[in-house]
Every structure is written in C-alpha cells, then in structure tokens.
Amino acid sequence: MTAEEIEISDSWTPVSYPIPNHWVYTELETVFDNLSLTGKKLAQKNYEANGAFPVVDQGISEIGGYSNDENRLIRLERPAIVFGDHTKCLKFISFSFVPGADGVKVLVPRNPVDPKYAFYACRSLRLPSRGYSRHYSFLKRCNFPLPPHNEQKRIVAKVEELFSELDNGIAALKTAREQLKVYRQAVLKHAFEGKLTAQWREENQDKLESPEQLLACIQRERDARYQQQLEDWKAAVKAWESKGKEGKKPRKPKEPDIYNSVSINEEASKLPIGWMWVSLGELITRIDQGWSPKCENVEADINEWGVIKTTAVQHGKFLEHENKVLPEYLEPRKQHELISGDILITRAGPRIRVGVCCLVKKVRSKLINCDKVYRIRGFDSICLPEFLEAVLNSPSTLDVLEGVKSGINDSGLNLNQKAFLSMLIPFCSLSEQKEIISKIEASLSIINKQQEI
C-alpha cells in the first residue's frame, strides 16, 4: 500500500445522506453474512471454457469461466451479492457457483432484508478508488440505509421499472443510430448513381464533359506531374554532381503506372451520361503507409509527437485524439506527419477495420500516420478530396474493397495495394463533383446533428 493509499484509508469516512424518519442506518455487517470461502476459491488459471458449474469472480462479466469441481460449489439458500475486493464490482447472484480465487466476497443478506434491495443499496454506496488494492474495508465502514421490508420491495419494483424504461430508451437510441447509418449509406449510394444530381445535369448540360474529355484531362495531369518529377530529378542530379557526387545519386522517377481506365462491362451502363469508370490509381499522386514504433498507450500532448491508432480513422471522420505518444528517445519520421487534405484508409487489421476511409480536414501538428493506414493524395485539380473520400465510403466501393482484402482469417487481413489502386470507381466532371459534395454535406449534416443528441 502506498503512502497515499494509507492516507486515504485512514482519513476516509462514508457519506450518510438524509433518510426518512421511519428508516434507520445500520452497520453493513448486521445486514449480511460474509460466507467463508475456505477451500472453495478457484484460481483463474484453472477456469474451464465449459463445465458443470459457473465460476463467479470479481471481473465485469457475470460469469468468469466454468469448473467441474463440485467440492468448490457454493450452494445458496437465498440470493447473494458478490463483491470484488479489488474491482468494486457488485453482482446479484441467485444460482449455485464456484467462487474465483482473487478478491471475492460473498455477502448473503439476512432476513428480513430483501436481497434485491440489498444489492441496489450497495450499488448506491460511494467508495474511494484505490486502483487494484482492496476496498472491502471501505464497504464495511459504510452506513447501510434500511427501510421497512414492504418498502424495500416497493423500492425494488420502482428501480426495476426505471431500469426497464432506461433499457428501452437505450435500445431505441441504438435502433435510431442504426437507421441513421442506413440513411447515410443510402445518400452515398444515390450520390454515385447520379441520382442526387439528376436535376442539376438537366439544368447544366453545357457544363458536362464527355468521358473522352475526362480521360484526356486525367492523362494531361498525369503527364504534367511526371514531367515535373523529371525536371526536379534533373535539378537534383546537377546539385549532386556539383557537390562531387557525394552520397547516393538521386533516383530517376518511374513512369506512371498504366491502368484500365474505362470499364467496358455491363456495370458501365449503370452510370449517368457523362460519367465514366476510372481506376483509382489514375487519380492518385501519392500513396504511402506510415510508421508504427513501440509507443506508450497514452495520448500525446499538443506539444508532443504522436502516432495515430487505426481507430483514428472512421468512416468519413478523423479522430485526432486517437493517438499514442512517441517516446522521447525516438526521432520522429516527419515525412509521415499528417496534414489537412490527406485521405486515410486502413490497410491492415480485422476485417471490420480494413478499408475504413476518412479525409483529414483539420489536424494538429506533430501527428504521424501509422503503418496500418494508407495515406493517399490525389490530383485536386480534377478530383476533389471530399469526392474521393465519399466515393471510397460508398456501398458499391465497400463491396469492391471486400474483394481486395487478403489474409488467413478475419482477425488479420490486408488491403492489397495493387488491387486497391486498380479498382474502378465512378467519376464525373469537377463541376458535378462540387454539386455532389454540396448535396452529400447537406444531407449528412442532418445525420451528424442527430448522432450528437
């Protein structure tokens, strides 16, 4: 026990709240029998995955495991309360069980105390926290509020009625949130089927470009970028030569990859006039993955370098606080520092977490991308980053992404980079992209407000 814990133990006194005149405060030990567990406790290492008797310990779950050792069984004559000495967990147990070995107290309410009332009353007691140290000494010092027996039953009935209403409310909230998710996916589905901008196309036919024009624009951007890379390389080589060829010679940029730009299968017919199927790689100027050094599982301060977790990447949302602080002895790899405009997509992890995409709209400095996340940047002059984020989160793209995930099992999959960049996505003119994003943001702002409630 630390000096601080000793001080808490010596100075702590329980709080007694006002109670009706016909109630009494009594000592906890007059309300409960503390069952002896000598020879009964089962060490966690001896738990079974299945068995004849449930094991109840101080963990959060009601049942921690199973045992077939009948000699350890606690046969209850009336319901009991299991208290976790280390965890402060309270459980109402009405069945026979084997007690876990560490920190378990089995308290049986004495007649005429109603067991359920005793359980709820214990849950109302406020104990100090001493981490993994013991807490039963605090529980024993609490004053236990005790009303007449009939009133105990009425209290239990009212508490359970309120809990039932709360459970129904939580269930309704979960249902509503699931419905909002469905609505969000419906908005994105309609967006990339051209339905959100059907009227806009009717009214702005002069702004529409043909697939041939779109393809030519993409090719010009790719050629111009490659030519700029060549010019930069030539300048770097001259600088290298002027310094006596010290160090490695700058590497010549490779020619752009060739992709199958336009789909010629039946799927192409589902796109609106003026749209086309484009390989994702043709719209990308850069793709890289970050760095995953061994970090403390502590969020980095605003002035510290941090590395994001994969949970920082949500569908359409970036959570900058989901990060780990980079140890001071490690030099930050600044080439992986995130900036506004980066598009992130998870590339490794469990199936449900692979292929999750978001646009980094705003980010603090000194935050590094992690190894399990791709960072991509596109040709902003022909493809808005907001459009790219939305299309990568659309139902049709998510279905395609399922096909480019590889791995042994659902708990450890990877997003194949070549297949990822080769997949076809719907594409349209920049002016229609702006209209699509405007429509999506107007619809999703309603969803976001509802989710905040």
Coordinates of C-alpha atoms in Angstrom, one line a residue:
M1 CA 0.0 0.0 0.0
T2 CA 1.4 3.4 -1.0
A3 CA 1.6 6.3 1.4
E4 CA -1.3 8.0 -0.5
E5 CA -3.5 4.9 -0.1
I6 CA -2.7 4.6 3.6
E7 CA -3.7 8.3 4.0
I8 CA -7.0 7.7 2.1
S9 CA -7.7 4.6 4.2
D10 CA -7.1 6.4 7.5
S11 CA -9.0 9.6 6.6
W12 CA -11.9 8.4 4.6
T13 CA -15.3 8.5 6.2
P14 CA -18.6 7.3 4.4
V15 CA -21.2 9.9 3.4
S16 CA -24.6 9.4 5.0
Y17 CA -27.4 11.1 3.1
P18 CA -30.7 12.1 4.8
I19 CA -33.3 9.3 5.0
P20 CA -37.0 9.3 6.1
N21 CA -37.6 9.2 9.8
H22 CA -39.0 5.7 9.7
W23 CA -35.8 4.3 8.1
V24 CA -32.6 3.5 10.0
Y25 CA -28.9 3.4 9.3
T26 CA -27.2 0.2 10.3
E27 CA -23.8 -1.4 10.0
L28 CA -23.2 -3.4 6.9
E29 CA -22.1 -6.5 8.9
T30 CA -25.6 -6.6 10.6
V31 CA -27.2 -6.8 7.2
F32 CA -25.0 -9.5 5.6
D33 CA -23.4 -12.8 6.4
N34 CA -20.0 -12.9 4.9
L35 CA -19.7 -16.5 3.7
S36 CA -16.4 -18.4 4.4
L37 CA -14.8 -19.4 1.1
T38 CA -12.0 -21.5 2.6
G39 CA -11.1 -24.3 0.3
K40 CA -13.7 -23.1 -2.3
K41 CA -11.8 -20.5 -4.3
L42 CA -10.6 -21.4 -7.8
A43 CA -7.6 -19.8 -9.4
Q44 CA -8.2 -18.2 -12.8
K45 CA -5.6 -20.4 -14.5
N46 CA -7.9 -23.4 -13.6
Y47 CA -11.0 -22.0 -15.2
E48 CA -12.6 -24.1 -18.0
A49 CA -14.2 -22.7 -21.1
N50 CA -17.2 -25.1 -20.4
G51 CA -18.2 -27.1 -17.4
A52 CA -21.0 -28.1 -15.0
F53 CA -20.6 -25.1 -12.6
P54 CA -20.2 -21.4 -13.4
V55 CA -17.3 -19.5 -11.8
V56 CA -18.2 -16.1 -10.4
D57 CA -15.2 -13.8 -9.8
Q58 CA -14.6 -10.1 -9.4
G59 CA -14.5 -9.4 -13.1
I60 CA -17.0 -7.3 -15.0
S61 CA -18.7 -10.3 -16.7
E62 CA -21.3 -12.1 -14.5
I63 CA -19.6 -15.5 -15.2
G64 CA -15.8 -15.6 -15.5
G65 CA -15.5 -19.3 -16.6
Y66 CA -16.6 -22.8 -15.6
S67 CA -15.5 -25.7 -13.3
N68 CA -16.4 -29.3 -12.8
D69 CA -15.2 -29.4 -9.2
E70 CA -18.3 -29.9 -7.2
N71 CA -16.4 -29.7 -3.9
R72 CA -15.9 -25.9 -4.5
L73 CA -19.5 -25.2 -5.2
I74 CA -21.4 -22.6 -3.1
R75 CA -25.0 -23.7 -2.8
L76 CA -27.1 -20.6 -2.0
E77 CA -30.2 -20.8 0.1
R78 CA -31.1 -17.3 -0.9
P79 CA -29.6 -14.8 -3.4
A80 CA -26.2 -13.3 -2.6
I81 CA -24.1 -10.3 -3.5
V82 CA -20.6 -11.0 -4.8
F83 CA -18.3 -8.1 -4.2
G84 CA -14.9 -7.6 -6.0
D85 CA -12.4 -6.5 -3.3
H86 CA -10.1 -5.1 -6.0
T87 CA -12.5 -4.0 -8.7
K88 CA -15.5 -2.8 -6.6
C89 CA -17.8 -4.8 -8.9
L90 CA -21.1 -5.9 -7.4
K91 CA -23.1 -8.8 -8.8
F92 CA -26.5 -10.2 -7.8
I93 CA -26.2 -14.0 -7.9
S94 CA -29.2 -16.3 -7.4
F95 CA -27.6 -19.6 -8.5
S96 CA -25.0 -22.0 -7.2
F97 CA -21.5 -21.2 -8.3
V98 CA -17.8 -21.7 -7.7
P99 CA -16.0 -18.5 -6.4
G100 CA -13.0 -17.1 -8.2
A101 CA -9.8 -17.0 -6.1
D102 CA -8.8 -13.4 -6.1
G103 CA -10.7 -10.7 -4.2
V104 CA -14.1 -12.3 -4.0
K105 CA -16.5 -11.6 -1.1
V106 CA -19.9 -13.4 -1.0
L107 CA -22.4 -11.5 1.1
V108 CA -25.8 -13.1 1.9
P109 CA -28.5 -10.7 3.1
R110 CA -30.1 -11.7 6.4
N111 CA -33.8 -11.9 6.8
P112 CA -35.9 -9.8 6.6
V113 CA -33.7 -7.8 4.2
D114 CA -34.8 -8.2 0.6
P115 CA -31.8 -9.4 -1.4
K116 CA -32.6 -7.2 -4.4
Y117 CA -32.9 -4.2 -2.2
A118 CA -29.6 -5.0 -0.5
F119 CA -28.0 -5.2 -3.9
Y120 CA -29.3 -1.9 -5.2
A121 CA -28.5 -0.2 -1.8
C122 CA -24.9 -1.5 -2.0
R123 CA -24.6 -0.1 -5.6
S124 CA -25.6 3.3 -4.2
L125 CA -22.7 3.4 -1.8
R126 CA -19.8 5.5 -2.9
L127 CA -16.4 4.0 -2.2
P128 CA -13.0 5.7 -2.8
S129 CA -10.8 4.2 -5.6
R130 CA -7.5 2.6 -4.6
G131 CA -6.7 1.0 -8.0
Y132 CA -6.1 -2.7 -7.6
S133 CA -5.8 -2.5 -3.8
R134 CA -8.6 -3.8 -1.6
H135 CA -11.8 -2.0 -1.0
Y136 CA -13.9 -4.3 1.3
S137 CA -12.6 -2.4 4.4
F138 CA -14.3 0.7 3.0
L139 CA -17.5 -1.2 2.2
K140 CA -17.7 -2.4 5.8
R141 CA -17.5 1.1 7.2
C142 CA -20.5 2.3 5.2
N143 CA -23.8 3.1 6.9
F144 CA -26.4 0.9 5.3
P145 CA -29.9 2.6 4.8
L146 CA -32.7 0.2 5.9
P147 CA -36.4 0.9 5.3
P148 CA -39.2 -1.5 6.4
H149 CA -39.4 -4.7 4.5
N150 CA -42.5 -3.9 2.5
E151 CA -41.0 -0.6 1.5
Q152 CA -37.9 -2.4 0.3
K153 CA -40.0 -4.4 -2.1
R154 CA -41.7 -1.2 -3.4
I155 CA -38.3 0.4 -3.9
V156 CA -37.0 -2.6 -5.8
A157 CA -40.1 -2.6 -8.1
K158 CA -39.7 1.1 -8.8
V159 CA -36.0 0.8 -9.5
E160 CA -36.5 -2.1 -11.9
E161 CA -39.3 -0.2 -13.6
L162 CA -37.0 2.7 -14.2
F163 CA -34.2 0.4 -15.4
S164 CA -36.6 -1.2 -17.8
E165 CA -37.5 2.3 -19.2
L166 CA -33.8 3.1 -19.5
D167 CA -33.1 -0.2 -21.3
N168 CA -35.9 0.5 -23.7
G169 CA -34.6 4.0 -24.3
I170 CA -31.1 2.7 -25.0
A171 CA -32.5 0.1 -27.4
A172 CA -34.5 2.8 -29.2
L173 CA -31.4 5.0 -29.4
K174 CA -29.3 2.2 -30.9
T175 CA -32.1 1.5 -33.4
A176 CA -32.2 5.1 -34.4
R177 CA -28.4 5.2 -34.8
E178 CA -28.5 2.1 -37.0
Q179 CA -31.2 3.7 -39.1
L180 CA -29.0 6.8 -39.5
K181 CA -26.2 4.6 -40.7
V182 CA -28.5 3.1 -43.3
Y183 CA -29.6 6.5 -44.3
R184 CA -26.0 7.7 -44.7
Q185 CA -25.2 4.7 -46.9
A186 CA -28.4 5.4 -48.9
V187 CA -27.2 9.0 -49.5
L188 CA -23.8 7.9 -50.7
K189 CA -25.3 5.1 -52.9
H190 CA -27.6 7.6 -54.6
A191 CA -24.7 10.1 -55.0
F192 CA -22.6 7.8 -57.1
E193 CA -25.5 6.5 -59.1
G194 CA -26.1 10.1 -60.2
K195 CA -29.4 10.4 -58.5
L196 CA -28.5 13.4 -56.3
T197 CA -27.5 15.5 -59.3
A198 CA -30.0 14.3 -61.9
Q199 CA -31.8 17.6 -61.9
W200 CA -28.5 19.6 -61.9
R201 CA -27.4 17.7 -65.0
E202 CA -30.6 18.6 -66.7
E203 CA -30.1 22.3 -65.9
N204 CA -26.4 22.4 -66.6
Q205 CA -25.8 20.3 -69.7
D206 CA -23.4 22.9 -71.0
K207 CA -21.1 22.1 -68.1
L208 CA -21.0 18.4 -68.7
E209 CA -17.9 16.8 -70.1
S210 CA -17.8 13.6 -72.1
P211 CA -15.9 10.5 -70.8
E212 CA -13.3 11.1 -73.6
Q213 CA -12.7 14.7 -72.3
L214 CA -12.5 13.5 -68.7
L215 CA -9.9 10.8 -69.7
A216 CA -7.9 13.3 -71.7
C217 CA -7.9 15.7 -68.7
I218 CA -6.7 12.9 -66.4
Q219 CA -3.9 12.0 -68.8
R220 CA -2.7 15.6 -69.1
E221 CA -2.5 15.9 -65.3
R222 CA -0.5 12.6 -65.1
D223 CA 1.8 13.6 -67.9
A224 CA 2.4 17.1 -66.4
R225 CA 3.2 15.6 -63.0
Y226 CA 5.6 13.1 -64.5
Q227 CA 7.4 15.9 -66.5
Q228 CA 7.7 18.0 -63.3
Q229 CA 9.2 15.0 -61.4
L230 CA 11.7 14.6 -64.3
E231 CA 12.6 18.3 -64.1
D232 CA 13.0 18.0 -60.3
W233 CA 15.2 14.9 -60.7
K234 CA 17.5 16.6 -63.3
A235 CA 17.9 19.5 -61.0
A236 CA 18.7 17.2 -58.1
V237 CA 21.3 15.3 -60.2
K238 CA 23.0 18.6 -61.1
A239 CA 23.2 19.6 -57.5
W240 CA 24.6 16.1 -56.7
E241 CA 27.3 16.4 -59.4
S242 CA 28.2 20.0 -58.3
K243 CA 29.0 18.6 -54.8
G244 CA 31.4 16.0 -56.2
K245 CA 28.8 13.2 -56.4
E246 CA 28.8 12.9 -52.7
G247 CA 26.3 10.3 -51.4
K248 CA 23.8 8.4 -53.5
K249 CA 22.7 9.6 -56.9
P250 CA 19.1 10.8 -56.9
R251 CA 16.8 8.2 -58.2
K252 CA 15.0 8.8 -61.5
P253 CA 11.2 8.8 -61.1
K254 CA 9.5 5.8 -62.7
E255 CA 6.9 6.3 -65.4
P256 CA 3.3 6.4 -64.3
D257 CA 1.6 3.0 -64.0
I258 CA -0.9 2.1 -66.7
Y259 CA -4.4 1.3 -65.5
N260 CA -7.6 0.1 -67.2
S261 CA -9.3 3.5 -67.2
V262 CA -12.8 2.8 -68.5
S263 CA -14.9 -0.2 -67.7
I264 CA -16.4 -1.8 -70.7
N265 CA -18.6 -4.3 -68.8
E266 CA -22.3 -4.0 -68.1
E267 CA -21.7 -2.0 -65.0
A268 CA -20.7 1.0 -67.1
S269 CA -24.3 1.2 -68.4
K270 CA -25.4 2.0 -64.9
L271 CA -23.6 5.3 -64.8
P272 CA -25.2 8.6 -65.8
I273 CA -24.4 10.1 -69.2
G274 CA -21.1 11.9 -69.0
W275 CA -19.7 9.7 -66.2
M276 CA -17.1 7.0 -66.5
W277 CA -15.3 4.3 -64.6
V278 CA -11.8 5.2 -63.6
S279 CA -9.1 3.2 -61.9
L280 CA -8.4 4.8 -58.5
G281 CA -4.6 4.8 -59.2
E282 CA -5.1 7.3 -62.1
L283 CA -6.5 9.9 -59.7
I284 CA -3.7 9.4 -57.1
T285 CA -0.5 11.3 -57.0
R286 CA 0.9 9.6 -53.9
I287 CA 0.2 6.6 -51.7
D288 CA 2.3 5.6 -48.7
Q289 CA 1.9 3.9 -45.3
G290 CA 3.1 5.4 -42.0
W291 CA 5.2 4.2 -39.1
S292 CA 4.4 2.1 -36.1
P293 CA 7.1 2.4 -33.5
K294 CA 6.6 1.0 -30.0
C295 CA 4.7 3.7 -28.1
E296 CA 3.1 4.2 -24.8
N297 CA -0.7 3.8 -24.8
V298 CA -1.1 7.5 -23.7
E299 CA -2.5 10.3 -25.8
A300 CA 0.2 12.7 -26.9
D301 CA 0.1 16.3 -25.5
I302 CA -0.5 19.0 -28.1
N303 CA 3.3 19.8 -28.0
E304 CA 4.4 16.1 -28.2
W305 CA 4.8 13.9 -31.3
G306 CA 2.2 11.2 -31.5
V307 CA 1.3 8.3 -33.8
I308 CA -2.3 7.7 -34.7
K309 CA -4.1 4.5 -33.9
T310 CA -6.2 2.8 -36.7
T311 CA -9.2 3.8 -34.6
A312 CA -8.5 7.4 -35.5
V313 CA -9.8 6.5 -39.0
Q314 CA -13.6 6.2 -39.0
H315 CA -16.0 6.2 -42.0
G316 CA -16.0 9.8 -43.0
K317 CA -14.5 11.1 -39.8
F318 CA -10.9 11.6 -38.4
L319 CA -10.4 11.4 -34.6
E320 CA -7.2 13.1 -33.9
H321 CA -7.2 12.3 -30.2
E322 CA -6.9 8.6 -31.0
N323 CA -3.1 8.5 -30.9
K324 CA -0.2 7.3 -28.8
V325 CA 2.7 9.5 -27.6
L326 CA 6.0 8.9 -29.4
P327 CA 8.8 8.1 -26.8
E328 CA 11.3 11.0 -26.5
Y329 CA 14.2 8.7 -27.4
L330 CA 12.8 8.1 -30.9
E331 CA 13.4 10.7 -33.7
P332 CA 10.0 11.5 -35.4
R333 CA 9.8 10.5 -39.0
K334 CA 8.5 13.8 -40.2
Q335 CA 7.8 12.5 -43.7
H336 CA 4.7 10.8 -42.2
E337 CA 3.3 13.8 -40.5
L338 CA -0.3 14.3 -41.4
I339 CA -1.6 17.5 -43.0
S340 CA -5.1 18.7 -44.0
G341 CA -6.1 17.2 -47.3
D342 CA -4.7 13.7 -46.6
I343 CA -7.0 10.8 -47.3
L344 CA -6.5 7.9 -44.9
I345 CA -7.7 4.3 -45.4
T346 CA -7.0 1.4 -43.1
R347 CA -4.9 -1.3 -44.8
A348 CA -4.4 -3.9 -42.1
G349 CA -6.3 -5.4 -39.1
P350 CA -9.5 -7.2 -38.5
R351 CA -12.0 -7.4 -41.4
I352 CA -14.3 -4.8 -40.0
R353 CA -11.5 -2.3 -39.7
V354 CA -9.8 -2.8 -43.1
G355 CA -11.0 -0.4 -45.8
V356 CA -12.3 2.4 -43.5
C357 CA -11.7 5.8 -45.0
C358 CA -11.7 9.4 -44.0
L359 CA -10.4 12.8 -45.2
V360 CA -8.2 14.7 -42.8
K361 CA -9.9 18.1 -42.8
K362 CA -8.1 19.6 -39.8
V363 CA -5.3 18.2 -37.8
R364 CA -2.9 19.4 -35.1
S365 CA 0.9 19.4 -35.9
K366 CA 3.3 16.6 -34.8
L367 CA 0.9 13.8 -35.6
I368 CA 2.3 10.8 -37.6
N369 CA 0.4 8.3 -39.7
C370 CA 0.7 4.7 -38.6
D371 CA 1.9 1.7 -40.6
K372 CA -1.5 0.1 -40.8
V373 CA -3.0 3.1 -42.7
Y374 CA -2.5 4.2 -46.3
R375 CA -2.3 7.9 -46.9
I376 CA -3.3 8.9 -50.4
R377 CA -3.3 12.3 -52.2
G378 CA -5.0 12.9 -55.5
F379 CA -5.0 15.4 -58.3
D380 CA -7.0 18.1 -56.6
S381 CA -7.4 20.0 -59.9
I382 CA -9.5 17.2 -61.4
C383 CA -10.8 15.2 -58.3
L384 CA -11.9 16.9 -55.1
P385 CA -10.6 15.1 -52.0
E386 CA -14.1 15.3 -50.5
F387 CA -15.4 13.5 -53.6
L388 CA -12.7 10.8 -53.3
E389 CA -13.5 10.3 -49.6
A390 CA -17.2 9.9 -50.3
V391 CA -16.8 7.5 -53.1
L392 CA -14.4 5.3 -51.1
N393 CA -17.1 5.2 -48.3
S394 CA -19.9 4.4 -50.7
P395 CA -21.7 1.0 -50.6
S396 CA -20.5 -0.1 -54.1
T397 CA -16.9 0.7 -53.3
L398 CA -17.0 -1.0 -49.9
D399 CA -18.3 -4.1 -51.7
V400 CA -15.4 -4.0 -54.1
L401 CA -13.0 -3.4 -51.2
E402 CA -14.1 -6.7 -49.7
G403 CA -12.7 -8.4 -52.8
V404 CA -9.2 -6.9 -52.4
K405 CA -8.8 -7.9 -48.8
S406 CA -6.5 -10.8 -48.2
G407 CA -5.3 -12.8 -45.2
I408 CA -5.7 -16.1 -43.4
N409 CA -8.7 -15.1 -41.2
D410 CA -11.0 -12.2 -40.4
S411 CA -8.8 -11.1 -37.5
G412 CA -5.8 -10.3 -39.7
L413 CA -6.4 -9.0 -43.2
N414 CA -4.6 -6.7 -45.6
L415 CA -5.7 -4.4 -48.3
N416 CA -3.6 -5.3 -51.4
Q417 CA -2.2 -2.1 -52.7
K418 CA -2.1 -3.1 -56.4
A419 CA -5.6 -4.3 -56.4
F420 CA -6.7 -1.3 -54.4
L421 CA -5.3 1.2 -56.9
S422 CA -6.6 -0.9 -59.8
M423 CA -10.2 -0.9 -58.7
L424 CA -12.7 1.1 -60.7
I425 CA -14.7 4.0 -59.2
P426 CA -17.4 6.2 -60.7
F427 CA -16.0 9.6 -61.9
C428 CA -17.5 12.8 -63.3
S429 CA -16.6 16.4 -64.1
L430 CA -15.2 18.7 -61.4
S431 CA -18.3 20.9 -61.5
E432 CA -20.6 18.0 -60.9
Q433 CA -18.3 16.7 -58.1
K434 CA -18.8 20.1 -56.4
E435 CA -22.6 19.7 -56.6
I436 CA -22.4 16.1 -55.3
I437 CA -20.4 17.1 -52.3
S438 CA -22.8 20.0 -51.6
K439 CA -25.8 17.6 -51.7
I440 CA -24.0 15.0 -49.5
E441 CA -22.9 17.5 -46.9
A442 CA -26.4 19.0 -46.7
S443 CA -27.9 15.5 -46.1
L444 CA -25.2 14.2 -43.8
S445 CA -25.2 17.4 -41.6
I446 CA -28.7 16.3 -40.5
I447 CA -27.4 12.8 -39.6
N448 CA -24.4 14.3 -37.7
K449 CA -26.8 16.5 -35.6
Q450 CA -29.0 13.6 -34.8
Q451 CA -26.0 11.5 -33.7
E452 CA -25.0 14.2 -31.3
I453 CA -28.3 14.0 -29.4

